């Protein structure tokens, strides 16, 4: 009869899971995840609303760094493991360059020349669903499409429930392509939505 030696087992808690220790030897190390230092928020804002929502997202995630996309360094974009990108919508009804911000040039003049293949990307948008209900957060859809075309891995689609819009180019089936906020009519929900979205991104493995 084989003698079974005594096995001491413990779970080592980590930010992503655990490592199994048997007789002092480790097996099955936990999956590596993206640290907060490797994630940055890039946005561009006309009235300040998009910057406000970017701040909510940063706070909910524990203090992510933020930068206007016009100030982004290409080397930094390449080195980051993941990025959260956001824009307002001003050029309603347009097929491209919908934000009326620095994104309009960046998406078509800079992005195609940067290798961001397999980069983790999550999108947020800010719009006015009452005054522009037919074009709610259209620029968020443009961000999603452009980063998808660049070979990025997209995260963070959200439910359309709780909004009162007619149409949106940010909608994919019954989901939005990311977090959408309305600082004009639902400003009291933005911080809560940002917090819930960050928890969703964590569950999806974005962080």
Coordinates of N, CA and C in Angstrom, one line a residue:
X1 N 0.9 -1.2 0.0 CA 0.0 0.0 0.0 C 0.9 1.2 0.0
X2 N 0.6 2.1 -0.9 CA 1.4 3.3 -1.0 C 1.2 4.3 0.1
X3 N 2.2 4.7 0.7 CA 2.1 5.6 1.8 C 1.9 7.0 1.3
X4 N 0.8 7.6 1.8 CA 0.5 9.0 1.3 C 1.0 10.0 2.3
X5 N 1.9 10.8 1.8 CA 2.5 11.8 2.7 C 1.5 12.9 3.1
X6 N 1.8 13.5 4.1 CA 0.9 14.6 4.6 C 1.1 15.8 3.7
X7 N 0.0 16.4 3.2 CA 0.1 17.5 2.3 C -0.4 18.8 3.0
X8 N 0.4 19.8 3.0 CA 0.0 21.0 3.5 C -0.4 22.0 2.4
X9 N -1.7 22.4 2.4 CA -2.2 23.2 1.3 C -2.6 24.6 1.8
X10 N -2.4 25.6 1.1 CA -2.8 27.0 1.5 C -3.1 27.8 0.2
X11 N -4.0 28.7 0.3 CA -4.4 29.5 -0.8 C -3.7 30.9 -0.5
X12 N -2.9 31.3 -1.5 CA -2.3 32.6 -1.4 C -3.2 33.6 -2.2
X13 N -3.8 34.6 -1.4 CA -4.6 35.5 -2.1 C -3.8 36.5 -3.0
X14 N -4.3 36.7 -4.1 CA -3.7 37.7 -5.0 C -4.8 38.6 -5.6
X15 N -4.4 39.6 -6.4 CA -5.4 40.5 -7.0 C -6.2 39.7 -8.1
X16 N -5.7 38.6 -8.5 CA -6.4 38.0 -9.7 C -6.9 36.6 -9.4
X17 N -6.5 36.0 -8.3 CA -6.9 34.6 -8.0 C -6.1 34.0 -6.9
X18 N -5.5 32.8 -7.1 CA -4.7 32.2 -6.1 C -3.7 31.3 -6.7
X19 N -2.7 30.9 -5.9 CA -1.7 30.0 -6.3 C -1.8 28.8 -5.2
X20 N -1.8 27.6 -5.7 CA -1.9 26.5 -4.8 C -0.5 26.0 -4.4
X21 N -0.3 25.9 -3.1 CA 1.0 25.5 -2.5 C 0.8 24.1 -1.9
X22 N 1.7 23.2 -2.4 CA 1.7 21.8 -1.9 C 3.1 21.5 -1.4
X23 N 3.2 21.2 -0.1 CA 4.5 20.9 0.5 C 5.6 21.9 0.1
X24 N 5.2 23.2 0.1 CA 6.1 24.3 -0.2 C 6.4 24.5 -1.6
X25 N 5.7 23.7 -2.5 CA 5.9 23.9 -3.9 C 4.7 24.5 -4.6
X26 N 4.8 25.4 -5.5 CA 3.6 26.0 -6.1 C 3.3 25.4 -7.4
X27 N 2.0 25.3 -7.6 CA 1.4 24.7 -8.9 C 0.3 25.7 -9.4
X28 N 0.3 25.8 -10.7 CA -0.8 26.6 -11.3 C -0.8 28.0 -10.9
X29 N 0.2 28.8 -11.2 CA 0.2 30.2 -10.8 C -1.0 30.9 -11.4
X30 N -1.5 31.9 -10.7 CA -2.7 32.7 -11.2 C -2.4 33.4 -12.5
X31 N -3.5 33.6 -13.2 CA -3.3 34.3 -14.5 C -2.9 35.7 -14.3
X32 N -1.9 36.2 -15.1 CA -1.5 37.6 -14.9 C -2.6 38.5 -15.4
X33 N -2.7 39.6 -14.7 CA -3.7 40.6 -15.1 C -3.0 42.0 -15.4
X34 N -3.8 42.9 -15.9 CA -3.2 44.2 -16.1 C -3.3 45.1 -14.9
X35 N -2.1 45.7 -14.5 CA -2.1 46.5 -13.3 C -2.6 47.9 -13.7
X36 N -3.0 48.7 -12.7 CA -3.5 50.0 -12.9 C -2.5 50.9 -13.6
X37 N -1.2 50.6 -13.3 CA -0.2 51.4 -13.9 C -0.1 51.2 -15.4
X38 N -0.6 50.1 -15.9 CA -0.5 49.8 -17.3 C -1.8 50.2 -18.1
X39 N -2.7 50.9 -17.4 CA -4.0 51.3 -18.0 C -4.1 52.9 -17.9
X40 N -4.5 53.5 -19.0 CA -4.6 54.9 -19.0 C -5.9 55.3 -19.7
X41 N -6.5 56.5 -19.3 CA -7.7 57.0 -19.9 C -7.3 58.1 -20.9
X42 N -7.8 58.0 -22.1 CA -7.6 59.0 -23.1 C -8.9 59.6 -23.5
X43 N -9.0 60.9 -23.5 CA -10.3 61.5 -23.8 C -10.0 62.8 -24.6
X44 N -11.1 63.4 -25.1 CA -11.0 64.8 -25.5 C -12.4 65.4 -25.3
X45 N -12.4 66.7 -24.9 CA -13.6 67.3 -24.4 C -13.8 68.7 -24.9
X46 N -15.1 69.1 -25.2 CA -15.4 70.4 -25.7 C -15.9 71.3 -24.6
X47 N -16.8 70.8 -23.8 CA -17.5 71.6 -22.7 C -17.0 71.2 -21.3
X48 N -16.2 70.1 -21.2 CA -15.8 69.6 -19.9 C -16.5 68.4 -19.4
X49 N -17.7 68.0 -20.1 CA -18.5 66.9 -19.6 C -17.7 65.6 -19.8
X50 N -17.0 65.4 -20.9 CA -16.3 64.1 -21.1 C -15.1 64.0 -20.1
X51 N -14.5 65.1 -19.8 CA -13.4 65.1 -18.8 C -14.0 64.8 -17.4
X52 N -15.2 65.3 -17.1 CA -15.9 64.9 -15.9 C -16.1 63.4 -15.8
X53 N -16.7 62.8 -16.8 CA -16.9 61.4 -16.8 C -15.6 60.6 -16.7
X54 N -14.6 61.1 -17.4 CA -13.3 60.4 -17.3 C -12.8 60.4 -15.9
X55 N -13.1 61.5 -15.2 CA -12.7 61.6 -13.8 C -13.4 60.6 -12.9
X56 N -14.7 60.4 -13.2 CA -15.5 59.4 -12.5 C -14.9 58.0 -12.7
X57 N -14.6 57.7 -13.9 CA -14.0 56.4 -14.3 C -12.7 56.2 -13.6
X58 N -11.9 57.2 -13.6 CA -10.5 57.1 -13.0 C -10.7 56.9 -11.5
X59 N -11.6 57.6 -10.8 CA -11.8 57.4 -9.4 C -12.3 56.0 -9.1
X60 N -13.3 55.6 -9.9 CA -13.9 54.2 -9.6 C -12.8 53.1 -9.7
X61 N -11.8 53.3 -10.6 CA -10.8 52.3 -10.8 C -9.6 52.5 -9.9
X62 N -9.7 53.5 -9.0 CA -8.6 53.6 -8.0 C -7.5 54.6 -8.4
X63 N -7.9 55.5 -9.3 CA -7.0 56.6 -9.7 C -6.2 56.4 -10.9
X64 N -6.9 56.0 -12.0 CA -6.2 55.9 -13.3 C -5.7 57.2 -13.8
X65 N -4.5 57.2 -14.5 CA -4.0 58.5 -15.1 C -4.9 58.8 -16.3
X66 N -5.0 60.1 -16.6 CA -5.9 60.6 -17.6 C -5.1 61.6 -18.5
X67 N -5.4 61.6 -19.8 CA -4.7 62.5 -20.7 C -5.6 62.8 -21.9
X68 N -5.5 64.1 -22.4 CA -6.2 64.4 -23.6 C -5.5 63.7 -24.7
X69 N -6.3 63.2 -25.7 CA -5.7 62.4 -26.7 C -4.7 63.2 -27.6
X70 N -4.9 64.5 -27.6 CA -4.0 65.4 -28.4 C -2.6 65.4 -27.7
X71 N -2.5 65.1 -26.5 CA -1.2 65.1 -25.8 C -0.6 63.7 -25.6
X72 N -1.3 62.7 -26.2 CA -0.8 61.3 -26.0 C 0.5 61.0 -26.8
X73 N 1.4 60.3 -26.2 CA 2.6 60.0 -26.9 C 2.5 58.6 -27.5
X74 N 2.9 58.4 -28.7 CA 2.7 57.1 -29.4 C 3.4 56.0 -28.7
X75 N 4.6 56.3 -28.2 CA 5.4 55.2 -27.4 C 4.6 54.7 -26.2
X76 N 3.9 55.7 -25.5 CA 3.2 55.4 -24.4 C 2.0 54.5 -24.7
X77 N 1.3 54.9 -25.8 CA 0.1 54.1 -26.3 C 0.5 52.7 -26.6
X78 N 1.7 52.5 -27.2 CA 2.1 51.1 -27.5 C 2.5 50.4 -26.3
X79 N 3.1 51.0 -25.3 CA 3.6 50.3 -24.1 C 2.4 50.0 -23.1
X80 N 1.4 50.8 -23.1 CA 0.3 50.5 -22.2 C -0.4 49.1 -22.6
X81 N -0.8 48.4 -21.6 CA -1.4 47.1 -21.8 C -2.9 47.3 -22.2
X82 N -3.5 48.4 -21.7 CA -4.9 48.6 -22.0 C -5.2 50.1 -21.9
X83 N -6.2 50.6 -22.5 CA -6.6 52.0 -22.5 C -8.1 52.1 -22.5
X84 N -8.6 53.1 -21.9 CA -10.0 53.5 -21.9 C -10.1 54.8 -22.6
X85 N -11.0 54.9 -23.7 CA -11.0 56.0 -24.5 C -12.4 56.6 -24.6
X86 N -12.5 57.9 -24.6 CA -13.9 58.5 -24.6 C -14.0 59.8 -25.3
X87 N -15.2 60.1 -25.8 CA -15.4 61.3 -26.6 C -16.8 61.8 -26.5
X88 N -17.1 63.1 -26.7 CA -18.4 63.6 -26.8 C -18.9 63.5 -28.3
X89 N -20.1 63.9 -28.6 CA -20.6 63.9 -30.0 C -21.1 65.3 -30.3
X90 N -20.5 65.9 -31.3 CA -20.9 67.2 -31.8 C -21.3 67.3 -33.2
X91 N -20.7 66.5 -34.1 CA -21.0 66.5 -35.5 C -22.1 65.4 -35.7
X92 N -23.3 65.7 -35.4 CA -24.4 64.8 -35.4 C -24.7 64.4 -36.9
X93 N -25.0 63.1 -37.1 CA -25.4 62.6 -38.4 C -24.2 62.3 -39.3
X94 N -23.0 62.5 -38.9 CA -21.9 62.3 -39.7 C -21.4 60.8 -39.7
X95 N -20.8 60.4 -40.8 CA -20.3 59.1 -40.9 C -18.9 58.9 -40.2
X96 N -18.2 60.0 -40.1 CA -16.9 60.0 -39.4 C -16.6 61.4 -38.9
X97 N -15.6 61.5 -38.0 CA -15.2 62.8 -37.4 C -16.4 63.4 -36.6
X98 N -17.0 62.6 -35.8 CA -18.3 62.9 -35.1 C -18.1 63.7 -33.8
X99 N -16.9 63.7 -33.3 CA -16.7 64.2 -31.9 C -16.6 65.7 -31.9
X100 N -16.0 66.3 -32.9 CA -15.7 67.8 -32.9 C -14.6 68.1 -32.0
X101 N -13.7 67.1 -31.7 CA -12.5 67.3 -30.9 C -11.3 66.7 -31.6
X102 N -10.2 66.6 -30.8 CA -8.9 66.1 -31.4 C -9.0 64.7 -31.9
X103 N -10.0 64.0 -31.4 CA -10.2 62.6 -31.9 C -10.4 62.6 -33.4
X104 N -11.1 63.6 -34.0 CA -11.5 63.6 -35.4 C -10.3 63.4 -36.3
X105 N -9.2 64.1 -36.0 CA -8.0 63.9 -36.8 C -7.2 62.7 -36.3
X106 N -7.1 62.5 -35.0 CA -6.3 61.4 -34.5 C -6.7 60.0 -35.0
X107 N -8.0 59.8 -35.0 CA -8.5 58.4 -35.4 C -8.1 58.1 -36.9
X108 N -7.9 59.1 -37.7 CA -7.7 58.8 -39.2 C -6.2 59.2 -39.6
X109 N -5.6 60.0 -38.9 CA -4.2 60.4 -39.2 C -3.1 59.7 -38.4
X110 N -3.4 59.3 -37.2 CA -2.4 58.8 -36.3 C -2.7 57.3 -36.0
X111 N -3.9 56.9 -35.6 CA -4.2 55.6 -35.2 C -3.8 54.5 -36.3
X112 N -4.1 54.8 -37.6 CA -3.7 53.7 -38.6 C -2.2 53.5 -38.7
X113 N -1.4 54.4 -38.1 CA 0.0 54.2 -38.2 C 0.7 53.7 -36.9
X114 N -0.1 53.3 -36.0 CA 0.4 52.8 -34.7 C 0.0 51.3 -34.6
X115 N 0.9 50.5 -34.1 CA 0.6 49.0 -34.0 C 0.0 48.8 -32.6
X116 N -1.4 48.7 -32.6 CA -2.1 48.5 -31.3 C -2.8 47.1 -31.3
X117 N -2.3 46.2 -32.2 CA -3.0 44.9 -32.3 C -3.0 44.2 -31.0
X118 N -4.2 43.7 -30.6 CA -4.5 42.9 -29.4 C -4.5 43.8 -28.2
X119 N -4.4 45.1 -28.3 CA -4.4 46.0 -27.1 C -5.9 45.9 -26.6
X120 N -6.0 45.9 -25.2 CA -7.3 46.0 -24.6 C -7.8 47.4 -24.6
X121 N -9.0 47.6 -25.1 CA -9.6 48.9 -25.2 C -11.1 48.9 -24.8
X122 N -11.5 49.9 -24.0 CA -12.8 50.0 -23.6 C -13.2 51.5 -23.9
X123 N -14.5 51.7 -24.4 CA -14.9 52.9 -24.9 C -16.0 53.5 -24.0
X124 N -15.9 54.9 -23.8 CA -17.1 55.6 -23.2 C -17.4 56.8 -24.0
X125 N -18.7 57.2 -23.9 CA -19.1 58.4 -24.7 C -20.0 59.2 -23.8
X126 N -20.1 60.5 -24.2 CA -21.0 61.5 -23.5 C -21.8 62.2 -24.5
X127 N -23.1 62.2 -24.2 CA -24.1 62.9 -25.2 C -25.3 63.4 -24.5
X128 N -26.2 63.9 -25.3 CA -27.5 64.5 -24.8 C -28.6 63.8 -25.5
X129 N -29.3 62.9 -24.8 CA -30.3 62.1 -25.4 C -31.6 62.8 -25.6
X130 N -31.8 63.9 -25.0 CA -33.1 64.6 -25.2 C -33.0 65.6 -26.4
X131 N -31.9 66.3 -26.5 CA -31.8 67.3 -27.6 C -31.3 66.6 -28.9
X132 N -30.5 65.5 -28.7 CA -30.0 64.8 -29.8 C -30.2 63.3 -29.7
X133 N -31.5 63.0 -29.5 CA -31.9 61.6 -29.3 C -31.6 60.7 -30.5
X134 N -31.6 61.3 -31.7 CA -31.3 60.5 -32.9 C -29.8 60.2 -33.1
X135 N -29.0 60.9 -32.4 CA -27.5 60.7 -32.6 C -26.8 60.5 -31.3
X136 N -27.4 59.9 -30.3 CA -26.9 59.8 -28.9 C -25.5 59.1 -28.9
X137 N -24.5 59.9 -28.5 CA -23.2 59.3 -28.4 C -22.6 58.6 -29.6
X138 N -23.0 59.2 -30.8 CA -22.5 58.5 -32.0 C -21.0 58.4 -32.1
X139 N -20.3 59.4 -31.5 CA -18.8 59.3 -31.6 C -18.2 58.1 -30.8
X140 N -18.9 57.7 -29.8 CA -18.4 56.5 -29.1 C -18.4 55.3 -30.1
X141 N -19.4 55.2 -30.9 CA -19.4 54.1 -31.9 C -18.3 54.3 -32.9
X142 N -17.9 55.5 -33.2 CA -16.8 55.7 -34.1 C -15.5 55.3 -33.5
X143 N -15.3 55.6 -32.2 CA -14.1 55.1 -31.5 C -14.1 53.6 -31.5
X144 N -15.2 53.0 -31.2 CA -15.3 51.5 -31.2 C -14.9 50.9 -32.5
X145 N -15.4 51.4 -33.6 CA -15.1 50.9 -34.9 C -13.7 51.1 -35.3
X146 N -13.1 52.3 -35.0 CA -11.7 52.5 -35.4 C -10.7 51.7 -34.6
X147 N -11.0 51.5 -33.4 CA -10.0 50.7 -32.6 C -10.2 49.2 -32.9
X148 N -11.4 48.8 -33.2 CA -11.6 47.5 -33.7 C -10.9 47.2 -35.0
X149 N -11.0 48.1 -35.9 CA -10.3 48.0 -37.2 C -8.7 48.0 -37.0
X150 N -8.3 48.6 -35.9 CA -6.8 48.6 -35.6 C -6.4 47.3 -35.0
X151 N -7.3 46.3 -34.8 CA -7.0 45.0 -34.2 C -7.0 45.0 -32.7
X152 N -7.6 46.0 -32.1 CA -7.7 45.9 -30.6 C -8.8 45.0 -30.1
X153 N -8.6 44.5 -28.9 CA -9.6 43.7 -28.2 C -10.6 44.6 -27.4
X154 N -11.8 44.6 -27.8 CA -12.8 45.5 -27.2 C -13.5 44.9 -26.0
X155 N -13.7 45.8 -25.0 CA -14.4 45.3 -23.7 C -15.4 46.3 -23.3
X156 N -16.3 45.9 -22.4 CA -17.2 46.8 -21.7 C -18.5 47.2 -22.4
X157 N -19.1 46.4 -23.2 CA -20.4 46.7 -23.7 C -21.5 46.7 -22.6
X158 N -22.5 47.6 -22.8 CA -23.4 47.9 -21.7 C -24.9 47.8 -22.2
X159 N -25.8 47.7 -21.3 CA -27.2 47.6 -21.6 C -27.7 49.0 -22.0
X160 N -28.7 49.0 -22.9 CA -29.4 50.2 -23.3 C -30.5 50.6 -22.4
X161 N -30.8 49.8 -21.4 CA -31.9 50.1 -20.5 C -31.6 51.3 -19.6
X162 N -32.6 52.1 -19.4 CA -32.4 53.3 -18.6 C -32.1 54.6 -19.4
X163 N -32.1 54.5 -20.7 CA -31.9 55.6 -21.5 C -33.1 55.9 -22.3
X164 N -33.2 57.2 -22.8 CA -34.4 57.6 -23.6 C -33.9 58.3 -24.9
X165 N -33.4 57.5 -25.8 CA -32.9 57.9 -27.0 C -33.6 57.3 -28.2
X166 N -33.6 57.8 -29.3 CA -34.2 57.2 -30.5 C -33.3 56.3 -31.3
X167 N -32.0 56.8 -31.5 CA -31.1 56.0 -32.2 C -29.7 56.4 -31.8
X168 N -28.7 55.5 -32.1 CA -27.3 55.8 -31.7 C -26.4 54.9 -32.5
X169 N -25.4 55.5 -33.1 CA -24.4 54.7 -33.8 C -23.4 54.0 -32.8
X170 N -23.6 54.2 -31.6 CA -22.9 53.5 -30.5 C -23.6 52.2 -30.1
X171 N -24.7 51.9 -30.7 CA -25.5 50.7 -30.4 C -25.1 49.6 -31.3
X172 N -24.9 48.4 -30.7 CA -24.6 47.2 -31.4 C -25.6 46.1 -31.0
X173 N -26.6 45.9 -31.8 CA -27.7 45.1 -31.4 C -28.5 45.7 -30.2
X174 N -28.6 44.9 -29.1 CA -29.3 45.5 -28.0 C -28.3 46.0 -26.9
X175 N -27.1 46.3 -27.3 CA -26.1 46.8 -26.4 C -25.4 48.0 -26.9
X176 N -24.9 48.8 -26.0 CA -24.1 49.9 -26.3 C -22.6 49.4 -26.4
X177 N -21.8 50.0 -27.2 CA -20.4 49.5 -27.4 C -19.5 49.9 -26.2
X178 N -20.1 50.6 -25.2 CA -19.3 50.9 -24.0 C -20.2 51.7 -23.0
X179 N -19.6 52.4 -22.1 CA -20.3 53.2 -21.2 C -20.8 54.5 -21.8
X180 N -22.1 54.8 -21.7 CA -22.6 56.0 -22.2 C -23.2 56.8 -21.1
X181 N -22.9 58.1 -21.1 CA -23.3 59.0 -20.0 C -24.0 60.3 -20.6
X182 N -24.9 60.8 -19.9 CA -25.6 62.0 -20.3 C -25.5 63.0 -19.2
X183 N -24.5 63.9 -19.3 CA -24.3 64.9 -18.3 C -25.3 66.1 -18.3
X184 N -26.1 66.1 -19.3 CA -27.1 67.2 -19.4 C -28.4 66.8 -18.8
X185 N -28.8 65.5 -18.9 CA -30.1 65.1 -18.4 C -30.1 64.0 -17.3
X186 N -29.0 63.3 -17.3 CA -28.8 62.2 -16.3 C -27.5 62.3 -15.5
X187 N -27.1 63.5 -15.2 CA -25.8 63.7 -14.6 C -25.7 63.0 -13.2
X188 N -26.9 62.8 -12.6 CA -26.9 62.2 -11.3 C -26.6 60.7 -11.3
X189 N -26.6 60.1 -12.6 CA -26.4 58.7 -12.7 C -25.0 58.4 -13.2
X190 N -24.2 59.4 -13.7 CA -22.9 59.1 -14.3 C -21.9 58.5 -13.4
X191 N -21.8 59.0 -12.2 CA -20.8 58.4 -11.3 C -21.1 56.9 -10.9
X192 N -22.4 56.7 -10.7 CA -22.9 55.3 -10.4 C -22.6 54.4 -11.6
X193 N -22.9 54.9 -12.8 CA -22.7 54.1 -14.0 C -21.2 53.8 -14.2
X194 N -20.4 54.8 -13.9 CA -18.9 54.6 -14.1 C -18.4 53.5 -13.1
X195 N -18.9 53.5 -11.9 CA -18.5 52.5 -10.9 C -18.9 51.1 -11.3
X196 N -20.2 51.0 -11.8 CA -20.6 49.7 -12.2 C -19.9 49.2 -13.4
X197 N -19.5 50.1 -14.3 CA -18.8 49.7 -15.5 C -17.4 49.2 -15.2
X198 N -16.7 49.9 -14.2 CA -15.4 49.4 -13.8 C -15.5 48.0 -13.2
X199 N -16.5 47.8 -12.4 CA -16.6 46.4 -11.9 C -16.9 45.4 -13.0
X200 N -17.6 45.8 -14.0 CA -17.9 44.9 -15.2 C -16.5 44.6 -15.9
X201 N -15.7 45.7 -16.1 CA -14.5 45.5 -16.8 C -13.5 44.6 -16.0
X202 N -13.6 44.7 -14.7 CA -12.8 43.8 -13.9 C -13.2 42.3 -14.1
X203 N -14.5 42.1 -14.1 CA -15.1 40.8 -14.3 C -14.7 40.2 -15.7
X204 N -14.6 41.1 -16.7 CA -14.3 40.7 -18.0 C -12.8 40.4 -18.2
X205 N -12.0 40.8 -17.2 CA -10.5 40.6 -17.3 C -9.8 41.7 -18.0
X206 N -10.4 42.9 -18.1 CA -9.8 44.0 -18.6 C -8.6 44.5 -17.8
X207 N -8.8 44.5 -16.5 CA -7.7 44.8 -15.5 C -7.0 43.6 -15.1

